[in-house]
Amino acid sequence: SIPRATNQTLWRILVFYVGALAVLLSLYPWDQIVPGASPFVLIFKALDAGVVAHVLNVVVLTAALSVYNSCVYSNSRMLYGLAVQGHAPRALLRVNERGVPLASLAVSAVATALCVGVNYAVPGKALGLLMGLAVAGMLINWAMISWSHLRFRAARRAAGATTAFPSPLFPLTNWVCLIYLAGIVAIMAATPDLRLSVWMIPAWLVVLAVGYRLAEGRRARLARAAS
């Protein structure tokens, strides 16, 4: 099931993301796109299809609410799962009678309130700042995925084992991905509004490392006490 789902994901990215960008760039000049506006809405406005543009705005808002709903669900369950594994405070284990992780849900609600507060404080820069922070998190995730895959394949090779579903062009694709991510970091560092996000990458890594060490130390102490 995993190989089939992976292959389907690649095709869906090519069709819905790369394909959509190809259509967008063929219909509207990229240097005339207004920040904060949907490029697809701008296309229909340029084609004098105002009604379609309004309908598309409703679709975009509905999609945004759907994404937010799924993010709240996944974030709360992820925090709960981390608490179960001992990598998050045990207070996040609290659930109601229906099994909904209320404490984790409250953390997501607080994060949403902070985003609203940032938008209220700096309405012109809030989106760029928050998107920069999100990109910083994604850079860390993809860099860790690429590096972990390199280590995983090296360990499999050292053990004399083979991989049933190998990544094409390994390890070239991993290094290309890491170099590409480094290029994104360089571009962000050269952009004044995104430099804070670049500094957040090492700061967040330090926070994760300290939290991991504390969690591992606590787990080791509990293991020694139990023995």
Short mmCIF file of C-alpha atoms in Angstrom, two decimals:
data_model
loop_
_atom_site.label_atom_id
_atom_site.label_comp_id
_atom_site.label_asym_id
_atom_site.label_seq_id
_atom_site.Cartn_x
_atom_site.Cartn_y
_atom_site.Cartn_z
CA SER A 1 0.00 0.00 0.00
CA ILE A 2 2.84 2.44 0.82
CA PRO A 3 4.56 2.19 -2.62
CA ARG A 4 1.21 2.64 -4.38
CA ALA A 5 0.30 5.67 -2.23
CA THR A 6 3.76 7.18 -2.78
CA ASN A 7 3.50 6.87 -6.56
CA GLN A 8 0.00 8.36 -6.54
CA THR A 9 1.25 11.30 -4.46
CA LEU A 10 3.95 12.07 -7.04
CA TRP A 11 1.42 12.14 -9.88
CA ARG A 12 -1.00 14.26 -7.88
CA ILE A 13 1.73 16.81 -7.12
CA LEU A 14 2.60 16.99 -10.82
CA VAL A 15 -1.04 17.45 -11.88
CA PHE A 16 -2.51 19.67 -9.16
CA TYR A 17 0.53 21.78 -8.21
CA VAL A 18 2.98 21.80 -11.10
CA GLY A 19 0.15 21.64 -13.63
CA ALA A 20 -1.73 24.46 -11.92
CA LEU A 21 1.41 26.62 -11.90
CA ALA A 22 1.94 25.93 -15.61
CA VAL A 23 -1.60 27.08 -16.40
CA LEU A 24 -1.20 30.11 -14.14
CA LEU A 25 2.08 31.26 -15.71
CA SER A 26 0.69 30.79 -19.21
CA LEU A 27 -2.33 33.03 -18.49
CA TYR A 28 -1.00 35.73 -16.18
CA PRO A 29 2.41 37.49 -15.97
CA TRP A 30 4.20 36.31 -12.83
CA ASP A 31 5.61 39.79 -12.13
CA GLN A 32 2.08 41.28 -11.97
CA ILE A 33 0.75 38.98 -9.25
CA VAL A 34 -0.37 40.99 -6.23
CA PRO A 35 0.82 39.70 -2.82
CA GLY A 36 -2.08 38.54 -0.68
CA ALA A 37 -4.41 37.92 -3.65
CA SER A 38 -5.24 34.60 -5.27
CA PRO A 39 -3.51 34.38 -8.70
CA PHE A 40 -6.44 32.39 -10.06
CA VAL A 41 -8.90 35.10 -9.00
CA LEU A 42 -6.68 37.68 -10.72
CA ILE A 43 -6.79 35.62 -13.91
CA PHE A 44 -10.60 35.59 -14.01
CA LYS A 45 -10.70 39.31 -13.25
CA ALA A 46 -8.30 39.93 -16.11
CA LEU A 47 -10.61 37.88 -18.34
CA ASP A 48 -13.53 40.10 -17.20
CA ALA A 49 -15.23 37.15 -15.52
CA GLY A 50 -16.15 38.87 -12.28
CA VAL A 51 -18.81 36.36 -11.26
CA VAL A 52 -16.42 33.46 -11.66
CA ALA A 53 -13.81 35.37 -9.66
CA HIS A 54 -16.26 35.83 -6.76
CA VAL A 55 -17.21 32.15 -6.89
CA LEU A 56 -13.54 31.23 -6.86
CA ASN A 57 -13.01 33.45 -3.81
CA VAL A 58 -15.69 31.45 -2.00
CA VAL A 59 -13.96 28.23 -3.06
CA VAL A 60 -10.60 29.55 -1.80
CA LEU A 61 -12.09 30.56 1.57
CA THR A 62 -13.82 27.18 1.91
CA ALA A 63 -10.57 25.40 1.08
CA ALA A 64 -8.71 27.52 3.64
CA LEU A 65 -11.24 26.62 6.35
CA SER A 66 -10.97 22.97 5.38
CA VAL A 67 -7.18 23.08 5.63
CA TYR A 68 -7.40 24.82 9.00
CA ASN A 69 -9.83 22.18 10.27
CA SER A 70 -7.55 19.34 9.18
CA CYS A 71 -4.51 21.09 10.69
CA VAL A 72 -6.24 21.52 14.05
CA TYR A 73 -7.20 17.85 14.02
CA SER A 74 -3.73 16.61 13.06
CA ASN A 75 -1.90 19.00 15.39
CA SER A 76 -3.96 18.00 18.43
CA ARG A 77 -3.51 14.28 17.70
CA MET A 78 0.20 14.75 17.03
CA LEU A 79 0.70 16.51 20.36
CA TYR A 80 -1.26 13.75 22.07
CA GLY A 81 0.88 11.11 20.36
CA LEU A 82 4.07 12.87 21.44
CA ALA A 83 2.78 12.94 25.02
CA VAL A 84 2.04 9.20 24.83
CA GLN A 85 5.62 8.59 23.67
CA GLY A 86 7.01 10.77 26.45
CA HIS A 87 8.23 13.54 24.11
CA ALA A 88 5.66 16.12 25.28
CA PRO A 89 4.22 17.15 28.68
CA ARG A 90 1.92 14.55 30.22
CA ALA A 91 -0.72 17.25 30.65
CA LEU A 92 -1.44 16.83 26.93
CA LEU A 93 -2.76 13.30 27.64
CA ARG A 94 -6.03 14.69 28.98
CA VAL A 95 -9.05 13.61 26.93
CA ASN A 96 -12.82 13.91 27.38
CA GLU A 97 -15.35 11.10 27.50
CA ARG A 98 -15.34 10.83 23.69
CA GLY A 99 -11.55 10.53 23.51
CA VAL A 100 -10.93 14.07 22.19
CA PRO A 101 -7.55 15.39 23.44
CA LEU A 102 -8.79 18.61 25.00
CA ALA A 103 -5.40 19.79 26.28
CA SER A 104 -3.75 19.33 22.90
CA LEU A 105 -6.71 21.02 21.24
CA ALA A 106 -6.29 23.96 23.60
CA VAL A 107 -2.64 24.32 22.55
CA SER A 108 -3.76 24.52 18.90
CA ALA A 109 -6.36 27.12 19.86
CA VAL A 110 -3.72 29.21 21.64
CA ALA A 111 -1.47 29.02 18.57
CA THR A 112 -4.38 30.21 16.41
CA ALA A 113 -5.01 33.10 18.80
CA LEU A 114 -1.33 34.08 18.60
CA CYS A 115 -1.54 34.14 14.80
CA VAL A 116 -4.61 36.38 14.99
CA GLY A 117 -2.72 38.64 17.40
CA VAL A 118 0.26 38.86 15.02
CA ASN A 119 -2.11 39.78 12.19
CA TYR A 120 -3.64 42.49 14.37
CA ALA A 121 -0.24 43.88 15.43
CA VAL A 122 1.42 43.89 11.99
CA PRO A 123 -1.37 43.40 9.42
CA GLY A 124 0.85 44.21 6.46
CA LYS A 125 3.61 41.77 7.37
CA ALA A 126 1.78 39.05 9.30
CA LEU A 127 1.27 36.71 6.34
CA GLY A 128 4.88 36.98 5.20
CA LEU A 129 6.21 36.48 8.73
CA LEU A 130 4.03 33.45 9.47
CA MET A 131 4.70 31.93 6.05
CA GLY A 132 8.42 32.41 6.64
CA LEU A 133 8.17 30.56 9.94
CA ALA A 134 6.18 27.78 8.26
CA VAL A 135 8.79 27.53 5.50
CA ALA A 136 11.53 27.32 8.14
CA GLY A 137 9.73 24.39 9.75
CA MET A 138 9.30 22.66 6.39
CA LEU A 139 12.98 23.17 5.58
CA ILE A 140 13.92 21.42 8.82
CA ASN A 141 11.47 18.58 8.11
CA TRP A 142 12.65 17.94 4.56
CA ALA A 143 16.32 18.24 5.49
CA MET A 144 15.81 15.69 8.28
CA ILE A 145 13.91 13.37 5.92
CA SER A 146 16.67 13.49 3.29
CA TRP A 147 19.46 13.04 5.83
CA SER A 148 17.64 10.26 7.70
CA HIS A 149 17.08 8.43 4.42
CA LEU A 150 20.80 8.61 3.66
CA ARG A 151 21.60 7.17 7.09
CA PHE A 152 18.86 4.54 6.73
CA ARG A 153 20.18 3.27 3.39
CA ALA A 154 23.74 3.24 4.72
CA ALA A 155 22.64 1.15 7.70
CA ARG A 156 20.73 -1.26 5.42
CA ARG A 157 23.76 -1.60 3.17
CA ALA A 158 26.06 -2.23 6.14
CA ALA A 159 23.68 -4.96 7.33
CA GLY A 160 23.69 -6.57 3.89
CA ALA A 161 19.94 -5.95 3.43
CA THR A 162 18.15 -4.63 0.36
CA THR A 163 15.25 -2.21 0.08
CA ALA A 164 12.03 -3.48 -1.49
CA PHE A 165 10.93 0.00 -2.62
CA PRO A 166 14.16 1.94 -3.35
CA SER A 167 14.16 5.65 -4.07
CA PRO A 168 15.01 6.38 -7.73
CA LEU A 169 18.47 7.87 -8.40
CA PHE A 170 19.56 7.42 -4.78
CA PRO A 171 21.67 9.06 -3.35
CA LEU A 172 21.76 11.79 -6.01
CA THR A 173 18.18 12.88 -5.34
CA ASN A 174 18.89 13.24 -1.62
CA TRP A 175 21.88 15.53 -2.22
CA VAL A 176 19.97 17.52 -4.85
CA CYS A 177 17.18 18.03 -2.32
CA LEU A 178 19.62 19.15 0.39
CA ILE A 179 21.39 21.57 -2.00
CA TYR A 180 18.01 22.95 -3.09
CA LEU A 181 17.00 23.50 0.53
CA ALA A 182 20.31 25.28 1.17
CA GLY A 183 19.52 27.55 -1.77
CA ILE A 184 16.14 28.40 -0.28
CA VAL A 185 17.82 29.30 3.01
CA ALA A 186 20.25 31.57 1.12
CA ILE A 187 17.35 33.32 -0.62
CA MET A 188 15.54 33.76 2.68
CA ALA A 189 18.69 35.19 4.27
CA ALA A 190 18.93 37.72 1.43
CA THR A 191 15.28 38.77 1.91
CA PRO A 192 14.89 41.27 4.77
CA ASP A 193 11.38 40.14 5.74
CA LEU A 194 12.48 36.48 5.96
CA ARG A 195 15.79 36.79 7.80
CA LEU A 196 14.07 36.23 11.13
CA SER A 197 12.88 32.85 9.84
CA VAL A 198 16.45 31.89 8.95
CA TRP A 199 17.58 32.62 12.51
CA MET A 200 14.63 30.62 13.79
CA ILE A 201 15.97 27.44 12.14
CA PRO A 202 19.01 26.98 14.44
CA ALA A 203 17.04 28.32 17.42
CA TRP A 204 14.30 25.74 16.84
CA LEU A 205 16.87 22.97 16.40
CA VAL A 206 18.40 23.91 19.76
CA VAL A 207 14.96 23.80 21.41
CA LEU A 208 14.29 20.37 19.89
CA ALA A 209 17.70 19.05 20.95
CA VAL A 210 17.30 20.30 24.53
CA GLY A 211 13.77 18.91 24.75
CA TYR A 212 14.92 15.55 23.40
CA ARG A 213 17.81 15.36 25.88
CA LEU A 214 15.51 16.23 28.78
CA ALA A 215 12.95 13.63 27.69
CA GLU A 216 15.61 10.94 27.24
CA GLY A 217 17.15 11.79 30.64
CA ARG A 218 13.76 11.52 32.31
CA ARG A 219 13.07 8.20 30.59
CA ALA A 220 16.47 6.85 31.69
CA ARG A 221 15.84 7.90 35.30
CA LEU A 222 12.44 6.20 35.28
CA ALA A 223 13.98 3.04 33.82
CA ARG A 224 16.65 2.98 36.53
CA ALA A 225 14.04 3.57 39.24
CA ALA A 226 11.90 0.74 37.88
CA SER A 227 14.84 -1.66 37.83
#
